[in-house]
Amino acid sequence: MEQYIIKGGNPLVGEVEIGGAKNAALAILAAAIMTDETVLIDNLPDVNDINVLLDAIAGIGASVHRIDRHTVRINGKGITNFDIEYEYIKKIRASYYLLGALLGKYKKAVVALPGGCNIGSRPIDQHLKGFRALGAEVEIEHGKIIAEAEKLVGKHIYFDVVSVGATINVMMAAAMADGLTIMENVAKEPHVVDVANFLNSMGANIRGAGTDVIKIRGVRSLHRTEYSVIPDQIEAGTFMFAAAATKGDVTVCNVIPKHLEATIAKLVEIGCEVEEFDDAVRVVSKGGLTSTHVKTLPYPGFPTDMQPQIGVTLALCKGTSMITESIFENRFKYLDELARMGACVKVEGNSASIEGVEKLSGARVSAPDLRAGAALCIAGLAADGITIVDDIVYIQRGYERFEEKLRGLGAVIERVSTEREIRRFTLKVS
Ligand code: EPZ
């Protein structure tokens, strides 16, 4: 298994280009099959999850032409199979976006049930509630979701839970339903807005994305488009917290500062200097950071996908910080690993208290999930000595060229997979 090996202590300094938003791109790729015409999508992040979903789309008969690492041309006309195999869902949950896309266009979809994952049980009851409200018959048999409808008819749908996935999945199905659909208590994340903008560029009629109420007038067909995915606010925030934790000076480029408001607010609260530009944000930390409290919330609140990153940073902030994780029920596992690096943490239910320490010490740690893995790398970059992060396959699912971008900022980090390579790195840096 590949690992990252890191020699901590270098402040991160410089500029880093941020890629396209993984969580927007996954939904946009699924929605791209809703037309028989050709769709060109660029600013895709070149990460494992994107590549797996492209395989799933090709696997049901769409033509998928990767023009370069960040650009793909898709034509869904050749789709004959509406059955998404478990092998894809097992690799990435977001394959379930093909449910909404296939149901919307073909009024039929069979997708393996996604399991839970490392951060929680992650049910999909709100997705199914939305499809049924539009008139689909939805059955679960032998681990598969079978959804079909004579036709889909617009309805007034009130979600019981604010869900990014359910909002996007039902929005896709409603885009080609008959009549008006009103969706309330919806997610407002930038990637929800990006998917709505993408669908509208294909001729859909979706209004209100980014607010609490989305109104959709169904259309009979969608057409070709060329579209560029928005920048990844979570990748950007990850590098911003890495700057804070390493007493660095980092400018994240090609971002939308408005999408980073909750992150910027917390960085300022703990004592960082933050400067905003049109499409960049600069974060400077001279050390002496102080504690704060944070509660993860749906957008525009503080994102749950940034919780591990602020968690490792707060471990180095003077005073006692509190984190409340209100979205997922199991997203503090990384704190056990952080404690092995000398952090002083205590988890009680969905809250964690973190007593800031002067220094973390390098250790061998394991990445329990995508964002926690990136956060443990931040801890290693700030720690004394050498840190080895195992199971980096998680990190590669959502971060493109992660170690290269960190090295570009002065980090001493390499990807290794043998004890011999670990010894060689240790000798080289000692
Ligand atoms: C998306 O997951 C993201 N994944 C997650 O990012 C992100 O953490 C999450 O949104 C919240 O922002 C993608 O976009 C591919 P939810 P999603 O439905 O859609 C409950 C990453 O690191 N819920 O908004 O699955 C659910 O249990 C990943 O990139 C229901 O109860 O999240 C959770 O408590 C990790 N019933 C809450 O809602 C449902 O039908 C929010 O989940 C659906 C969700």
Tab-separated table of C-alpha atoms and ligand atoms in Angstrom:
chain	number	residue	atom	x	y	z
A	1	MET	CA	0.000	0.000	0.000
A	2	GLU	CA	1.366	3.457	-0.823
A	3	GLN	CA	2.144	5.888	1.954
A	4	TYR	CA	3.184	9.504	2.330
A	5	ILE	CA	6.366	10.123	4.294
A	6	ILE	CA	6.776	13.664	5.588
A	7	LYS	CA	9.529	15.547	7.380
A	8	GLY	CA	7.763	18.262	9.315
A	9	GLY	CA	8.899	21.734	10.311
A	10	ASN	CA	8.972	23.666	7.034
A	11	PRO	CA	6.521	26.561	6.796
A	12	LEU	CA	4.538	26.249	3.551
A	13	VAL	CA	5.241	29.264	1.359
A	14	GLY	CA	4.135	30.187	-2.144
A	15	GLU	CA	1.216	29.857	-4.545
A	16	VAL	CA	-0.847	26.755	-5.361
A	17	GLU	CA	-3.325	26.269	-8.231
A	18	ILE	CA	-6.670	24.816	-7.094
A	19	GLY	CA	-8.395	22.284	-9.352
A	20	GLY	CA	-12.030	21.683	-10.246
A	21	ALA	CA	-14.513	20.727	-7.513
A	22	LYS	CA	-14.712	16.916	-7.178
A	23	ASN	CA	-18.199	17.037	-5.653
A	24	ALA	CA	-19.548	19.224	-8.452
A	25	ALA	CA	-17.775	17.278	-11.197
A	26	LEU	CA	-19.144	13.891	-10.083
A	27	ALA	CA	-22.744	15.086	-10.360
A	28	ILE	CA	-22.091	16.998	-13.596
A	29	LEU	CA	-20.586	13.907	-15.253
A	30	ALA	CA	-23.721	11.938	-14.320
A	31	ALA	CA	-26.010	14.692	-15.609
A	32	ALA	CA	-24.058	14.789	-18.898
A	33	ILE	CA	-25.738	11.541	-20.032
A	34	MET	CA	-29.174	13.199	-19.937
A	35	THR	CA	-28.788	14.416	-23.530
A	36	ASP	CA	-28.254	12.469	-26.772
A	37	GLU	CA	-25.938	15.238	-27.911
A	38	THR	CA	-22.286	15.740	-27.091
A	39	VAL	CA	-21.222	17.475	-23.886
A	40	LEU	CA	-17.739	18.922	-23.283
A	41	ILE	CA	-16.696	19.358	-19.648
A	42	ASP	CA	-13.412	20.905	-18.510
A	43	ASN	CA	-11.652	21.828	-15.275
A	44	LEU	CA	-12.300	18.270	-14.081
A	45	PRO	CA	-10.019	17.227	-11.197
A	46	ASP	CA	-7.823	14.292	-12.246
A	47	VAL	CA	-8.629	12.137	-9.192
A	48	ASN	CA	-9.607	8.483	-8.754
A	49	ASP	CA	-13.293	9.131	-8.057
A	50	ILE	CA	-13.704	10.994	-11.360
A	51	ASN	CA	-11.956	8.239	-13.289
A	52	VAL	CA	-14.135	5.527	-11.700
A	53	LEU	CA	-17.345	7.400	-12.544
A	54	LEU	CA	-16.204	7.887	-16.151
A	55	ASP	CA	-15.655	4.104	-16.319
A	56	ALA	CA	-19.186	3.546	-14.970
A	57	ILE	CA	-20.654	5.918	-17.583
A	58	ALA	CA	-18.750	4.178	-20.395
A	59	GLY	CA	-19.818	0.855	-18.875
A	60	ILE	CA	-23.515	1.526	-19.602
A	61	GLY	CA	-22.842	2.450	-23.227
A	62	ALA	CA	-22.119	6.175	-23.302
A	63	SER	CA	-19.177	7.317	-25.376
A	64	VAL	CA	-16.507	8.887	-23.167
A	65	HIS	CA	-13.520	10.587	-24.778
A	66	ARG	CA	-10.877	11.933	-22.368
A	67	ILE	CA	-9.359	14.863	-24.271
A	68	ASP	CA	-6.822	15.576	-21.534
A	69	ARG	CA	-6.486	15.070	-17.767
A	70	HIS	CA	-9.008	17.826	-17.075
A	71	THR	CA	-11.321	17.653	-20.105
A	72	VAL	CA	-13.785	15.016	-21.290
A	73	ARG	CA	-16.315	14.694	-24.096
A	74	ILE	CA	-19.403	12.582	-23.318
A	75	ASN	CA	-22.294	11.459	-25.492
A	76	GLY	CA	-25.058	9.477	-23.808
A	77	LYS	CA	-26.855	8.480	-27.023
A	78	GLY	CA	-25.467	4.948	-27.011
A	79	ILE	CA	-26.733	4.081	-23.545
A	80	THR	CA	-28.606	0.768	-23.634
A	81	ASN	CA	-27.952	-0.514	-20.132
A	82	PHE	CA	-29.545	1.192	-17.106
A	83	ASP	CA	-27.934	-1.073	-14.534
A	84	ILE	CA	-24.997	0.384	-12.570
A	85	GLU	CA	-22.950	-2.483	-11.189
A	86	TYR	CA	-22.010	-2.764	-7.506
A	87	GLU	CA	-18.305	-2.639	-8.418
A	88	TYR	CA	-18.685	1.067	-9.239
A	89	ILE	CA	-20.860	1.986	-6.247
A	90	LYS	CA	-18.428	0.136	-3.963
A	91	LYS	CA	-15.625	2.318	-5.273
A	92	ILE	CA	-17.539	5.603	-5.166
A	93	ARG	CA	-20.940	6.324	-3.627
A	94	ALA	CA	-21.466	9.207	-6.028
A	95	SER	CA	-22.228	6.653	-8.763
A	96	TYR	CA	-25.717	6.944	-7.282
A	97	TYR	CA	-26.074	10.245	-9.181
A	98	LEU	CA	-26.682	8.018	-12.218
A	99	LEU	CA	-29.989	7.095	-10.554
A	100	GLY	CA	-31.374	10.606	-10.949
A	101	ALA	CA	-29.848	11.071	-14.399
A	102	LEU	CA	-31.096	7.751	-15.857
A	103	LEU	CA	-34.506	8.047	-14.192
A	104	GLY	CA	-34.862	11.603	-15.468
A	105	LYS	CA	-34.026	10.744	-19.054
A	106	TYR	CA	-35.024	7.071	-19.497
A	107	LYS	CA	-37.540	6.764	-16.623
A	108	LYS	CA	-35.633	3.657	-15.525
A	109	ALA	CA	-32.527	3.033	-13.427
A	110	VAL	CA	-31.014	0.157	-11.493
A	111	VAL	CA	-28.180	1.104	-9.149
A	112	ALA	CA	-26.529	-0.964	-6.445
A	113	LEU	CA	-27.307	0.331	-2.940
A	114	PRO	CA	-24.373	2.334	-1.575
A	115	GLY	CA	-23.113	1.111	1.781
A	116	GLY	CA	-22.122	3.334	4.675
A	117	CYS	CA	-18.561	4.518	4.833
A	118	ASN	CA	-15.954	5.594	7.341
A	119	ILE	CA	-17.742	8.790	8.325
A	120	GLY	CA	-21.205	7.445	8.972
A	121	SER	CA	-24.163	5.335	7.863
A	122	ARG	CA	-25.136	7.779	5.078
A	123	PRO	CA	-28.688	6.649	4.268
A	124	ILE	CA	-30.341	7.641	0.965
A	125	ASP	CA	-33.964	7.752	2.125
A	126	GLN	CA	-34.364	11.375	0.997
A	127	HIS	CA	-33.204	10.507	-2.520
A	128	LEU	CA	-35.839	7.752	-2.731
A	129	LYS	CA	-38.487	10.003	-1.170
A	130	GLY	CA	-37.901	12.542	-3.954
A	131	PHE	CA	-38.034	9.968	-6.755
A	132	ARG	CA	-41.269	8.474	-5.374
A	133	ALA	CA	-42.797	11.941	-5.039
A	134	LEU	CA	-42.172	12.447	-8.772
A	135	GLY	CA	-44.082	9.244	-9.479
A	136	ALA	CA	-41.331	6.628	-9.730
A	137	GLU	CA	-41.799	3.096	-8.425
A	138	VAL	CA	-38.713	2.490	-6.280
A	139	GLU	CA	-37.965	-0.995	-4.961
A	140	ILE	CA	-34.896	-2.356	-3.185
A	141	GLU	CA	-34.126	-5.935	-4.164
A	142	HIS	CA	-30.950	-7.964	-3.718
A	143	GLY	CA	-28.923	-4.905	-2.764
A	144	LYS	CA	-30.111	-2.902	-5.757
A	145	ILE	CA	-32.331	0.140	-6.102
A	146	ILE	CA	-34.763	-0.372	-8.981
A	147	ALA	CA	-36.485	2.850	-10.002
A	148	GLU	CA	-38.861	3.254	-12.921
A	149	ALA	CA	-41.825	5.351	-14.009
A	150	GLU	CA	-44.312	5.529	-16.842
A	151	LYS	CA	-43.637	9.223	-16.572
A	152	LEU	CA	-42.384	11.639	-13.920
A	153	VAL	CA	-44.690	14.452	-12.837
A	154	GLY	CA	-43.561	17.589	-11.030
A	155	LYS	CA	-44.436	17.784	-7.314
A	156	HIS	CA	-43.909	19.915	-4.214
A	157	ILE	CA	-41.193	18.079	-2.253
A	158	TYR	CA	-40.085	18.994	1.267
A	159	PHE	CA	-36.835	17.265	2.327
A	160	ASP	CA	-36.694	16.090	5.949
A	161	VAL	CA	-32.917	16.476	5.975
A	162	VAL	CA	-30.715	18.988	4.143
A	163	SER	CA	-28.881	16.626	1.800
A	164	VAL	CA	-26.438	17.580	-0.976
A	165	GLY	CA	-26.851	14.222	-2.691
A	166	ALA	CA	-30.636	14.094	-2.473
A	167	THR	CA	-30.975	17.703	-3.664
A	168	ILE	CA	-28.815	17.026	-6.726
A	169	ASN	CA	-30.237	13.568	-7.512
A	170	VAL	CA	-33.882	14.667	-7.346
A	171	MET	CA	-33.091	17.898	-9.240
A	172	MET	CA	-31.765	15.803	-12.124
A	173	ALA	CA	-34.841	13.556	-12.186
A	174	ALA	CA	-37.193	16.569	-12.011
A	175	ALA	CA	-35.352	18.388	-14.836
A	176	MET	CA	-37.161	16.151	-17.375
A	177	ALA	CA	-40.411	15.527	-15.463
A	178	ASP	CA	-43.754	16.927	-16.656
A	179	GLY	CA	-44.625	20.261	-15.065
A	180	LEU	CA	-43.420	22.192	-12.033
A	181	THR	CA	-41.383	20.700	-9.189
A	182	ILE	CA	-40.781	22.740	-6.041
A	183	MET	CA	-38.064	21.410	-3.744
A	184	GLU	CA	-37.806	22.829	-0.219
A	185	ASN	CA	-35.252	22.466	2.600
A	186	VAL	CA	-32.593	21.810	-0.041
A	187	ALA	CA	-28.789	21.947	0.158
A	188	LYS	CA	-27.237	25.265	-0.973
A	189	GLU	CA	-23.601	24.181	-1.499
A	190	PRO	CA	-21.728	25.794	-4.435
A	191	HIS	CA	-21.617	22.399	-6.112
A	192	VAL	CA	-25.443	22.181	-6.012
A	193	VAL	CA	-25.544	25.540	-7.817
A	194	ASP	CA	-22.909	24.333	-10.293
A	195	VAL	CA	-24.992	21.278	-11.233
A	196	ALA	CA	-28.099	23.464	-11.684
A	197	ASN	CA	-26.126	25.865	-13.898
A	198	PHE	CA	-24.800	22.920	-15.901
A	199	LEU	CA	-28.308	21.503	-16.430
A	200	ASN	CA	-29.610	24.948	-17.395
A	201	SER	CA	-26.774	25.238	-19.940
A	202	MET	CA	-28.244	22.051	-21.462
A	203	GLY	CA	-31.711	23.663	-21.679
A	204	ALA	CA	-33.175	22.768	-18.297
A	205	ASN	CA	-35.305	25.306	-16.421
A	206	ILE	CA	-34.061	25.350	-12.810
A	207	ARG	CA	-34.425	28.408	-10.604
A	208	GLY	CA	-33.393	29.090	-7.014
A	209	ALA	CA	-30.371	26.789	-6.647
A	210	GLY	CA	-28.305	28.138	-3.747
A	211	THR	CA	-31.438	29.190	-1.861
A	212	ASP	CA	-33.788	27.169	0.363
A	213	VAL	CA	-36.277	26.588	-2.477
A	214	ILE	CA	-35.517	25.254	-5.971
A	215	LYS	CA	-38.186	25.457	-8.695
A	216	ILE	CA	-37.882	23.258	-11.764
A	217	ARG	CA	-40.033	23.314	-14.877
A	218	GLY	CA	-39.456	19.995	-16.619
A	219	VAL	CA	-38.354	19.978	-20.274
A	220	ARG	CA	-38.746	17.258	-22.880
A	221	SER	CA	-35.085	17.062	-23.865
A	222	LEU	CA	-31.684	18.494	-23.093
A	223	HIS	CA	-29.035	19.528	-25.602
A	224	ARG	CA	-25.264	19.834	-26.081
A	225	THR	CA	-23.206	22.163	-23.932
A	226	GLU	CA	-19.641	23.058	-23.036
A	227	TYR	CA	-19.074	23.635	-19.335
A	228	SER	CA	-16.266	24.367	-16.868
A	229	VAL	CA	-16.492	22.992	-13.323
A	230	ILE	CA	-16.143	25.465	-10.421
A	231	PRO	CA	-12.962	25.446	-8.292
A	232	ASP	CA	-12.805	23.034	-5.347
A	233	GLN	CA	-13.451	24.977	-2.133
A	234	ILE	CA	-12.427	21.966	-0.030
A	235	GLU	CA	-9.070	21.526	-1.752
A	236	ALA	CA	-8.511	25.278	-1.333
A	237	GLY	CA	-9.424	25.187	2.367
A	238	THR	CA	-7.129	22.218	2.927
A	239	PHE	CA	-4.124	24.241	1.708
A	240	MET	CA	-5.282	27.287	3.681
A	241	PHE	CA	-5.282	25.322	6.939
A	242	ALA	CA	-1.927	23.788	5.977
A	243	ALA	CA	-0.553	27.347	5.791
A	244	ALA	CA	-2.012	28.136	9.229
A	245	ALA	CA	-0.692	24.953	10.867
A	246	THR	CA	2.854	25.345	9.471
A	247	LYS	CA	3.193	29.110	10.206
A	248	GLY	CA	3.339	29.634	6.467
A	249	ASP	CA	2.321	32.117	3.789
A	250	VAL	CA	0.254	30.482	1.060
A	251	THR	CA	-1.867	31.924	-1.726
A	252	VAL	CA	-4.506	29.580	-3.161
A	253	CYS	CA	-5.136	30.567	-6.792
A	254	ASN	CA	-8.125	29.963	-9.099
A	255	VAL	CA	-10.721	30.006	-6.295
A	256	ILE	CA	-14.039	31.757	-5.664
A	257	PRO	CA	-13.438	33.608	-2.349
A	258	LYS	CA	-17.170	33.763	-1.596
A	259	HIS	CA	-17.247	29.947	-1.361
A	260	LEU	CA	-14.533	30.154	1.324
A	261	GLU	CA	-16.203	32.657	3.652
A	262	ALA	CA	-16.786	30.250	6.568
A	263	THR	CA	-13.211	28.952	6.279
A	264	ILE	CA	-11.736	32.460	6.088
A	265	ALA	CA	-13.770	33.539	9.135
A	266	LYS	CA	-12.291	30.713	11.251
A	267	LEU	CA	-8.733	31.355	10.041
A	268	VAL	CA	-9.076	35.013	11.066
A	269	GLU	CA	-10.622	34.002	14.413
A	270	ILE	CA	-7.562	31.890	15.334
A	271	GLY	CA	-5.182	34.720	14.364
A	272	CYS	CA	-4.208	34.279	10.710
A	273	GLU	CA	-3.907	37.217	8.328
A	274	VAL	CA	-6.138	36.612	5.297
A	275	GLU	CA	-6.126	38.698	2.135
A	276	GLU	CA	-8.812	38.177	-0.546
A	277	PHE	CA	-8.317	38.850	-4.253
A	278	ASP	CA	-10.695	38.334	-7.208
A	279	ASP	CA	-9.761	34.661	-7.699
A	280	ALA	CA	-7.219	34.016	-4.963
A	281	VAL	CA	-6.891	34.080	-1.178
A	282	ARG	CA	-3.642	34.551	0.769
A	283	VAL	CA	-3.255	33.050	4.268
A	284	VAL	CA	-0.362	34.101	6.537
A	285	SER	CA	0.325	32.707	9.991
A	286	LYS	CA	3.169	33.899	12.217
A	287	GLY	CA	2.334	31.352	14.930
A	288	GLY	CA	0.781	32.202	18.281
A	289	LEU	CA	-2.603	31.026	17.027
A	290	THR	CA	-5.414	30.842	19.565
A	291	SER	CA	-8.354	28.513	20.100
A	292	THR	CA	-11.886	28.880	18.779
A	293	HIS	CA	-15.124	26.914	18.604
A	294	VAL	CA	-16.590	25.513	15.384
A	295	LYS	CA	-19.783	23.667	14.448
A	296	THR	CA	-20.125	22.027	11.042
A	297	LEU	CA	-23.320	22.971	9.208
A	298	PRO	CA	-24.770	22.816	5.707
A	299	TYR	CA	-23.534	25.646	3.442
A	300	PRO	CA	-23.007	28.532	4.088
A	301	GLY	CA	-22.007	27.168	7.504
A	302	PHE	CA	-18.582	25.685	8.213
A	303	PRO	CA	-18.223	22.636	5.925
A	304	THR	CA	-18.012	19.161	7.452
A	305	ASP	CA	-15.422	18.346	4.747
A	306	MET	CA	-13.116	20.914	6.389
A	307	GLN	CA	-13.610	19.611	9.952
A	308	PRO	CA	-10.494	17.377	10.105
A	309	GLN	CA	-8.365	20.140	8.605
A	310	ILE	CA	-9.391	22.710	11.230
A	311	GLY	CA	-9.149	19.984	13.876
A	312	VAL	CA	-5.431	19.366	13.317
A	313	THR	CA	-4.818	23.127	13.166
A	314	LEU	CA	-6.636	23.719	16.470
A	315	ALA	CA	-4.373	21.083	18.066
A	316	LEU	CA	-1.624	23.736	17.728
A	317	CYS	CA	-3.733	26.709	18.851
A	318	LYS	CA	-3.250	27.984	22.405
A	319	GLY	CA	-6.287	27.285	24.614
A	320	THR	CA	-9.210	24.878	24.480
A	321	SER	CA	-11.170	24.578	21.227
A	322	MET	CA	-14.474	22.800	20.718
A	323	ILE	CA	-15.626	21.141	17.511
A	324	THR	CA	-19.228	20.007	17.025
A	325	GLU	CA	-19.800	17.724	14.022
A	326	SER	CA	-23.483	18.082	13.215
A	327	ILE	CA	-23.548	16.404	9.787
A	328	PHE	CA	-21.965	12.943	10.156
A	329	GLU	CA	-21.922	10.657	13.160
A	330	ASN	CA	-18.417	9.266	12.860
A	331	ARG	CA	-16.046	11.928	11.635
A	332	PHE	CA	-13.640	12.215	14.597
A	333	LYS	CA	-11.640	9.018	14.033
A	334	TYR	CA	-8.626	11.056	12.878
A	335	LEU	CA	-8.353	12.520	16.389
A	336	ASP	CA	-7.232	9.117	17.715
A	337	GLU	CA	-4.392	9.236	15.184
A	338	LEU	CA	-3.645	12.861	16.055
A	339	ALA	CA	-3.366	11.936	19.759
A	340	ARG	CA	-0.566	9.554	18.756
A	341	MET	CA	1.283	12.641	17.492
A	342	GLY	CA	0.902	14.332	20.888
A	343	ALA	CA	-2.389	16.178	20.452
A	344	CYS	CA	-4.530	16.613	23.553
A	345	VAL	CA	-8.054	15.699	22.443
A	346	LYS	CA	-11.237	14.353	24.009
A	347	VAL	CA	-14.261	13.163	22.037
A	348	GLU	CA	-17.727	13.000	23.587
A	349	GLY	CA	-20.464	12.047	21.130
A	350	ASN	CA	-20.528	14.563	18.275
A	351	SER	CA	-18.295	17.022	20.098
A	352	ALA	CA	-14.543	17.110	20.544
A	353	SER	CA	-12.468	19.320	22.823
A	354	ILE	CA	-8.910	20.063	21.739
A	355	GLU	CA	-6.314	21.511	24.144
A	356	GLY	CA	-3.649	23.248	22.074
A	357	VAL	CA	-0.065	21.986	22.425
A	358	GLU	CA	3.241	23.656	21.547
A	359	LYS	CA	4.319	20.977	19.152
A	360	LEU	CA	3.173	17.718	17.556
A	361	SER	CA	5.681	14.902	17.052
A	362	GLY	CA	5.899	12.819	13.914
A	363	ALA	CA	4.465	9.285	14.044
A	364	ARG	CA	3.120	6.524	11.835
A	365	VAL	CA	-0.614	7.201	11.344
A	366	SER	CA	-3.412	5.842	9.208
A	367	ALA	CA	-5.849	7.824	7.059
A	368	PRO	CA	-9.412	6.770	7.976
A	369	ASP	CA	-11.027	8.706	5.112
A	370	LEU	CA	-10.350	11.271	2.402
A	371	ARG	CA	-10.403	14.523	4.368
A	372	ALA	CA	-8.952	12.989	7.540
A	373	GLY	CA	-6.050	11.683	5.462
A	374	ALA	CA	-5.306	15.140	4.101
A	375	ALA	CA	-5.598	16.550	7.635
A	376	LEU	CA	-3.077	14.044	9.018
A	377	CYS	CA	-0.673	15.156	6.291
A	378	ILE	CA	-1.124	18.728	7.544
A	379	ALA	CA	-0.316	17.490	11.069
A	380	GLY	CA	2.834	15.784	9.716
A	381	LEU	CA	3.901	18.951	7.908
A	382	ALA	CA	3.640	20.884	11.194
A	383	ALA	CA	5.126	18.190	13.453
A	384	ASP	CA	8.691	17.658	14.613
A	385	GLY	CA	10.376	14.737	12.883
A	386	ILE	CA	9.011	12.204	10.439
A	387	THR	CA	5.373	11.205	9.880
A	388	ILE	CA	4.224	8.303	7.746
A	389	VAL	CA	0.577	8.405	6.608
A	390	ASP	CA	-0.759	4.986	5.558
A	391	ASP	CA	-3.756	4.247	3.304
A	392	ILE	CA	-3.220	7.292	1.099
A	393	VAL	CA	-5.463	5.722	-1.540
A	394	TYR	CA	-8.236	7.673	0.231
A	395	ILE	CA	-6.407	10.957	-0.321
A	396	GLN	CA	-5.863	10.204	-3.991
A	397	ARG	CA	-9.620	9.853	-4.433
A	398	GLY	CA	-10.090	13.577	-3.929
A	399	TYR	CA	-6.773	15.431	-4.206
A	400	GLU	CA	-4.968	15.765	-7.520
A	401	ARG	CA	-1.138	15.692	-7.337
A	402	PHE	CA	-1.373	16.317	-3.579
A	403	GLU	CA	2.272	15.675	-2.699
A	404	GLU	CA	3.492	17.580	-5.781
A	405	LYS	CA	1.436	20.652	-4.853
A	406	LEU	CA	2.709	20.459	-1.255
A	407	ARG	CA	6.327	20.116	-2.451
A	408	GLY	CA	5.747	23.201	-4.602
A	409	LEU	CA	5.094	25.044	-1.321
A	410	GLY	CA	8.300	23.789	0.310
A	411	ALA	CA	6.992	20.626	1.985
A	412	VAL	CA	9.377	17.685	2.399
A	413	ILE	CA	7.022	14.864	1.375
A	414	GLU	CA	7.292	11.785	-0.804
A	415	ARG	CA	5.059	8.897	-1.828
A	416	VAL	CA	6.651	5.588	-0.791
A	417	SER	CA	5.582	1.973	-0.701
A	418	THR	CA	8.511	-0.003	0.722
A	419	GLU	CA	10.491	0.045	3.958
A	420	ARG	CA	13.577	0.564	1.792
A	421	GLU	CA	12.156	3.772	0.357
A	422	ILE	CA	11.276	4.900	3.895
A	423	ARG	CA	14.859	4.283	5.019
A	424	ARG	CA	16.216	6.140	1.999
A	425	PHE	CA	13.975	9.173	2.704
A	426	THR	CA	14.902	9.174	6.407
A	427	LEU	CA	18.615	9.120	5.604
A	428	LYS	CA	18.203	11.853	3.011
A	429	VAL	CA	16.421	14.269	5.356
A	430	SER	CA	18.381	13.557	8.547
B	1	EPZ	C1	-21.838	15.088	-0.042
B	1	EPZ	O1	-22.150	13.822	0.499
B	1	EPZ	C2	-20.341	15.085	-0.284
B	1	EPZ	N1	-20.018	14.036	-1.245
B	1	EPZ	C3	-19.593	14.843	1.024
B	1	EPZ	O2	-18.214	14.993	0.750
B	1	EPZ	C4	-19.992	15.925	2.026
B	1	EPZ	O3	-19.377	15.640	3.263
B	1	EPZ	C5	-21.517	15.951	2.181
B	1	EPZ	O4	-22.143	16.133	0.899
B	1	EPZ	C6	-21.972	17.091	3.081
B	1	EPZ	O5	-21.546	18.307	2.532
B	1	EPZ	C7	-20.221	14.285	-2.559
B	1	EPZ	O6	-20.691	15.349	-2.933
B	1	EPZ	C8	-19.805	13.203	-3.508
B	1	EPZ	P1	-25.501	14.629	2.433
B	1	EPZ	P2	-23.706	13.396	0.641
B	1	EPZ	O7	-26.545	13.850	1.721
B	1	EPZ	O8	-24.473	13.989	-0.461
B	1	EPZ	C9	-28.001	12.623	5.925
B	1	EPZ	C10	-15.979	14.379	0.570
B	1	EPZ	O9	-15.129	14.343	1.463
B	1	EPZ	N2	-28.822	12.034	4.856
B	1	EPZ	O10	-25.508	16.119	2.332
B	1	EPZ	O11	-23.752	11.922	0.828
B	1	EPZ	C11	-26.588	12.054	5.953
B	1	EPZ	O12	-26.557	10.849	6.723
B	1	EPZ	C12	-17.365	13.849	0.852
B	1	EPZ	O13	-15.815	14.888	-0.549
B	1	EPZ	C13	-29.991	11.345	5.202
B	1	EPZ	O14	-30.326	11.187	6.370
B	1	EPZ	O15	-24.071	14.105	2.019
B	1	EPZ	C14	-25.809	13.163	6.608
B	1	EPZ	O16	-25.968	13.069	8.010
B	1	EPZ	C15	-17.446	13.159	2.214
B	1	EPZ	N3	-30.751	10.827	4.208
B	1	EPZ	C16	-26.518	14.426	6.128
B	1	EPZ	O17	-27.794	14.016	5.643
B	1	EPZ	C17	-30.422	10.967	2.878
B	1	EPZ	O18	-31.170	10.479	2.013
B	1	EPZ	C18	-25.810	15.152	4.998
B	1	EPZ	O19	-25.540	14.207	3.986
B	1	EPZ	C19	-29.241	11.679	2.557
B	1	EPZ	C20	-28.456	12.206	3.561
